[in-house]
Amino acid sequence: MRIKEYKDNNKSVKTSKNNKTFINMNRENNECYTRKVDVDKMVFYIKKHKVVPMNAKIWLPFNDNGSNIMLSLSIFGYKNLIATETDFYDTKIDYDIIISNPPFSKRSKLFIKLMEIGKPFILLQPIMFFNNGTCMRILTKHGAKFGGLCPKNRMTFERNFGFLCPKNNMGFIVNGEEKERTTSFYSFWLCFGTKITGFKALDYENK
């Protein structure tokens, strides 16, 4: 399936108490774009701890050249970056590691394919990963090769259901009204085939 075929058919759920716009995840709700501030924490960690060599060939199969993941990797010094907007399941490419934010649906098919390939990856996943039977069987079978980078708090995501507030990139303008956005689920970076084993706190001090 091509990345552009993933459509967002789920409207935001608004609460009357705190005026927040929640992003709720279901199989039709895939367009959650990672904010650069959240990607920076992960990229800072993998560079500081030499998880991914600076000369590694990094494939971003679910991102384009303008994505925040591509931007952050480039700013932190990774140069060998390949972003494709082709069908992940049909694309054959030489790479060392995948770093990407894939659509959150069709997770079983994705991870079966990744295990067939057998190469390292760092993928953003929601907590619902642990509610997928196929993923749990893969995790228990290959547990020693898995790890995770866990943010301190829930991530927020950029969505295309409104315009970013020019004065505050933590909000949206929806129907002329500024809204704070957050998520109803926790997300983390799932790592496979890297030196990250177990689940690590994703602390960030860019000094």
CSV table of C-alpha atoms in Angstrom, one decimal:
chain,number,residue,atom,x,y,z
A,1,MET,CA,0.0,0.0,0.0
A,2,ARG,CA,1.3,3.4,-0.9
A,3,ILE,CA,1.8,5.9,1.8
A,4,LYS,CA,-0.6,8.4,0.1
A,5,GLU,CA,-3.4,5.9,0.2
A,6,TYR,CA,-3.5,6.2,4.0
A,7,LYS,CA,-6.4,8.6,4.6
A,8,ASP,CA,-7.6,10.2,7.8
A,9,ASN,CA,-11.4,9.7,8.0
A,10,ASN,CA,-11.7,10.3,11.8
A,11,LYS,CA,-12.6,13.7,13.1
A,12,SER,CA,-11.0,15.2,16.2
A,13,VAL,CA,-12.8,14.6,19.4
A,14,LYS,CA,-13.3,17.9,21.3
A,15,THR,CA,-13.9,18.2,25.0
A,16,SER,CA,-15.8,21.0,26.6
A,17,LYS,CA,-13.8,21.1,29.9
A,18,ASN,CA,-10.4,22.1,28.7
A,19,ASN,CA,-10.9,23.0,25.1
A,20,LYS,CA,-8.3,20.4,24.0
A,21,THR,CA,-8.5,18.6,20.7
A,22,PHE,CA,-7.6,14.9,21.2
A,23,ILE,CA,-6.2,12.7,18.5
A,24,ASN,CA,-7.7,9.3,18.9
A,25,MET,CA,-6.2,6.4,17.1
A,26,ASN,CA,-8.1,3.8,15.0
A,27,ARG,CA,-7.4,1.9,11.9
A,28,GLU,CA,-8.5,4.7,9.7
A,29,ASN,CA,-6.6,7.4,11.5
A,30,ASN,CA,-3.0,7.3,10.3
A,31,GLU,CA,-1.9,10.8,9.5
A,32,CYS,CA,0.0,11.8,12.7
A,33,TYR,CA,3.1,13.7,11.8
A,34,THR,CA,5.9,13.7,14.2
A,35,ARG,CA,6.9,17.1,15.7
A,36,LYS,CA,10.6,18.0,15.3
A,37,VAL,CA,11.0,18.6,19.0
A,38,ASP,CA,10.1,15.0,19.6
A,39,VAL,CA,12.2,13.6,16.8
A,40,ASP,CA,15.2,15.7,18.1
A,41,LYS,CA,15.1,13.8,21.4
A,42,MET,CA,15.4,10.4,19.6
A,43,VAL,CA,18.1,11.6,17.2
A,44,PHE,CA,20.1,13.2,19.9
A,45,TYR,CA,20.1,9.9,21.9
A,46,ILE,CA,21.1,7.7,19.0
A,47,LYS,CA,23.9,10.1,18.1
A,48,LYS,CA,25.2,10.6,21.6
A,49,HIS,CA,25.2,6.8,22.4
A,50,LYS,CA,26.5,5.9,18.9
A,51,VAL,CA,23.5,3.7,18.2
A,52,VAL,CA,23.5,4.6,14.5
A,53,PRO,CA,26.9,5.3,12.9
A,54,MET,CA,27.1,8.7,11.2
A,55,ASN,CA,27.9,7.1,7.9
A,56,ALA,CA,24.9,4.6,8.0
A,57,LYS,CA,22.6,4.5,5.1
A,58,ILE,CA,19.3,5.4,6.6
A,59,TRP,CA,16.0,4.6,4.8
A,60,LEU,CA,12.9,6.6,5.7
A,61,PRO,CA,10.2,4.6,3.8
A,62,PHE,CA,7.2,6.4,5.3
A,63,ASN,CA,8.6,9.9,5.1
A,64,ASP,CA,9.3,12.5,2.4
A,65,ASN,CA,12.2,14.9,2.1
A,66,GLY,CA,10.3,17.6,4.0
A,67,SER,CA,9.5,15.5,7.0
A,68,ASN,CA,10.7,16.4,10.5
A,69,ILE,CA,12.5,13.0,10.8
A,70,MET,CA,14.5,13.8,7.7
A,71,LEU,CA,15.2,17.3,8.9
A,72,SER,CA,16.3,16.3,12.4
A,73,LEU,CA,18.6,13.5,11.1
A,74,SER,CA,20.2,16.0,8.7
A,75,ILE,CA,20.7,18.7,11.3
A,76,PHE,CA,22.4,16.3,13.7
A,77,GLY,CA,24.9,15.3,11.0
A,78,TYR,CA,23.4,12.2,9.3
A,79,LYS,CA,23.9,12.7,5.5
A,80,ASN,CA,23.2,9.3,3.9
A,81,LEU,CA,19.4,9.6,4.0
A,82,ILE,CA,16.9,8.1,1.6
A,83,ALA,CA,13.2,9.0,1.7
A,84,THR,CA,10.9,7.2,-0.6
A,85,GLU,CA,7.2,7.7,-1.3
A,86,THR,CA,6.8,4.3,-3.1
A,87,ASP,CA,5.1,1.2,-1.9
A,88,PHE,CA,7.2,-0.1,1.0
A,89,TYR,CA,6.3,-3.7,0.3
A,90,ASP,CA,7.5,-3.5,-3.3
A,91,THR,CA,10.5,-1.3,-2.9
A,92,LYS,CA,13.9,-2.9,-2.9
A,93,ILE,CA,16.7,-0.7,-1.7
A,94,ASP,CA,20.1,-1.1,-0.1
A,95,TYR,CA,20.1,0.4,3.4
A,96,ASP,CA,21.6,-0.2,6.9
A,97,ILE,CA,18.7,0.9,9.1
A,98,ILE,CA,15.1,2.2,8.8
A,99,ILE,CA,14.2,5.2,10.9
A,100,SER,CA,10.6,6.3,10.3
A,101,ASN,CA,7.1,7.0,11.6
A,102,PRO,CA,4.9,4.5,9.7
A,103,PRO,CA,1.1,4.6,9.6
A,104,PHE,CA,-0.3,3.0,12.7
A,105,SER,CA,-2.7,0.7,10.9
A,106,LYS,CA,-1.9,-2.6,9.2
A,107,ARG,CA,0.8,-3.2,11.9
A,108,SER,CA,0.8,-7.0,11.6
A,109,LYS,CA,1.6,-6.9,7.9
A,110,LEU,CA,4.4,-4.3,8.5
A,111,PHE,CA,6.2,-6.2,11.2
A,112,ILE,CA,5.9,-9.5,9.4
A,113,LYS,CA,7.7,-7.9,6.5
A,114,LEU,CA,10.3,-6.2,8.7
A,115,MET,CA,11.1,-9.6,10.3
A,116,GLU,CA,11.5,-11.1,6.8
A,117,ILE,CA,14.0,-8.4,5.9
A,118,GLY,CA,15.8,-8.8,9.2
A,119,LYS,CA,17.6,-5.4,9.2
A,120,PRO,CA,17.7,-2.9,12.1
A,121,PHE,CA,15.0,-0.3,12.5
A,122,ILE,CA,13.8,2.4,14.8
A,123,LEU,CA,10.1,3.0,14.3
A,124,LEU,CA,7.6,5.2,16.2
A,125,GLN,CA,4.8,3.1,17.6
A,126,PRO,CA,1.8,3.8,19.8
A,127,ILE,CA,1.1,1.8,23.0
A,128,MET,CA,-1.4,-0.2,21.0
A,129,PHE,CA,1.6,-2.1,19.6
A,130,PHE,CA,1.3,-4.3,22.7
A,131,ASN,CA,-2.3,-5.1,22.0
A,132,ASN,CA,-1.5,-6.8,18.7
A,133,GLY,CA,-1.1,-10.6,18.8
A,134,THR,CA,1.2,-10.8,15.8
A,135,CYS,CA,3.5,-8.2,17.2
A,136,MET,CA,3.6,-9.9,20.6
A,137,ARG,CA,4.6,-13.2,19.1
A,138,ILE,CA,7.3,-11.5,17.1
A,139,LEU,CA,8.5,-9.6,20.3
A,140,THR,CA,8.7,-12.8,22.4
A,141,LYS,CA,10.4,-14.7,19.6
A,142,HIS,CA,13.0,-12.0,19.0
A,143,GLY,CA,13.0,-10.3,22.3
A,144,ALA,CA,16.7,-10.0,22.7
A,145,LYS,CA,16.9,-7.9,19.5
A,146,PHE,CA,14.2,-5.4,20.6
A,147,GLY,CA,14.5,-2.3,22.7
A,148,GLY,CA,12.7,0.9,23.1
A,149,LEU,CA,13.3,4.6,23.6
A,150,CYS,CA,10.5,6.0,25.9
A,151,PRO,CA,9.7,9.7,26.1
A,152,LYS,CA,8.9,11.1,29.5
A,153,ASN,CA,5.5,12.2,28.4
A,154,ARG,CA,3.0,11.5,25.7
A,155,MET,CA,3.9,12.9,22.3
A,156,THR,CA,1.7,15.3,20.5
A,157,PHE,CA,1.4,15.2,16.7
A,158,GLU,CA,0.9,17.6,13.9
A,159,ARG,CA,-2.3,16.9,11.9
A,160,ASN,CA,-3.7,18.4,8.7
A,161,PHE,CA,-7.2,19.1,10.1
A,162,GLY,CA,-6.4,22.8,10.7
A,163,PHE,CA,-3.7,25.4,10.4
A,164,LEU,CA,-0.8,25.7,12.9
A,165,CYS,CA,-1.2,28.7,15.1
A,166,PRO,CA,1.5,31.2,14.1
A,167,LYS,CA,2.1,32.4,17.6
A,168,ASN,CA,2.1,29.0,19.3
A,169,ASN,CA,3.2,25.8,17.6
A,170,MET,CA,1.5,23.8,20.3
A,171,GLY,CA,-2.0,24.6,19.0
A,172,PHE,CA,-4.3,24.6,16.0
A,173,ILE,CA,-6.7,27.1,14.6
A,174,VAL,CA,-9.9,25.1,14.1
A,175,ASN,CA,-12.9,26.9,12.7
A,176,GLY,CA,-11.3,30.2,13.7
A,177,GLU,CA,-10.7,29.1,17.3
A,178,GLU,CA,-7.3,28.2,18.8
A,179,LYS,CA,-7.1,24.7,20.2
A,180,GLU,CA,-4.5,22.9,22.2
A,181,ARG,CA,-3.8,19.5,20.8
A,182,THR,CA,-2.7,16.3,22.6
A,183,THR,CA,-3.1,12.6,22.2
A,184,SER,CA,-5.1,9.9,24.0
A,185,PHE,CA,-2.3,7.4,23.8
A,186,TYR,CA,1.4,7.0,24.6
A,187,SER,CA,4.0,6.6,21.9
A,188,PHE,CA,7.6,5.3,21.9
A,189,TRP,CA,10.4,4.5,19.5
A,190,LEU,CA,10.6,0.7,19.0
A,191,CYS,CA,14.2,-0.4,18.2
A,192,PHE,CA,15.2,-3.7,16.5
A,193,GLY,CA,18.8,-5.0,15.8
A,194,THR,CA,20.5,-2.0,17.4
A,195,LYS,CA,22.6,-1.7,20.6
A,196,ILE,CA,19.5,-0.6,22.5
A,197,THR,CA,18.2,-3.5,24.5
A,198,GLY,CA,15.4,-3.1,27.0
A,199,PHE,CA,13.4,0.1,27.4
A,200,LYS,CA,15.4,3.3,28.0
A,201,ALA,CA,14.2,6.7,29.2
A,202,LEU,CA,14.5,9.2,26.5
A,203,ASP,CA,16.2,12.0,28.3
A,204,TYR,CA,17.2,15.0,26.3
A,205,GLU,CA,19.8,17.6,27.2
A,206,ASN,CA,21.1,19.2,24.0
A,207,LYS,CA,24.1,20.9,25.5
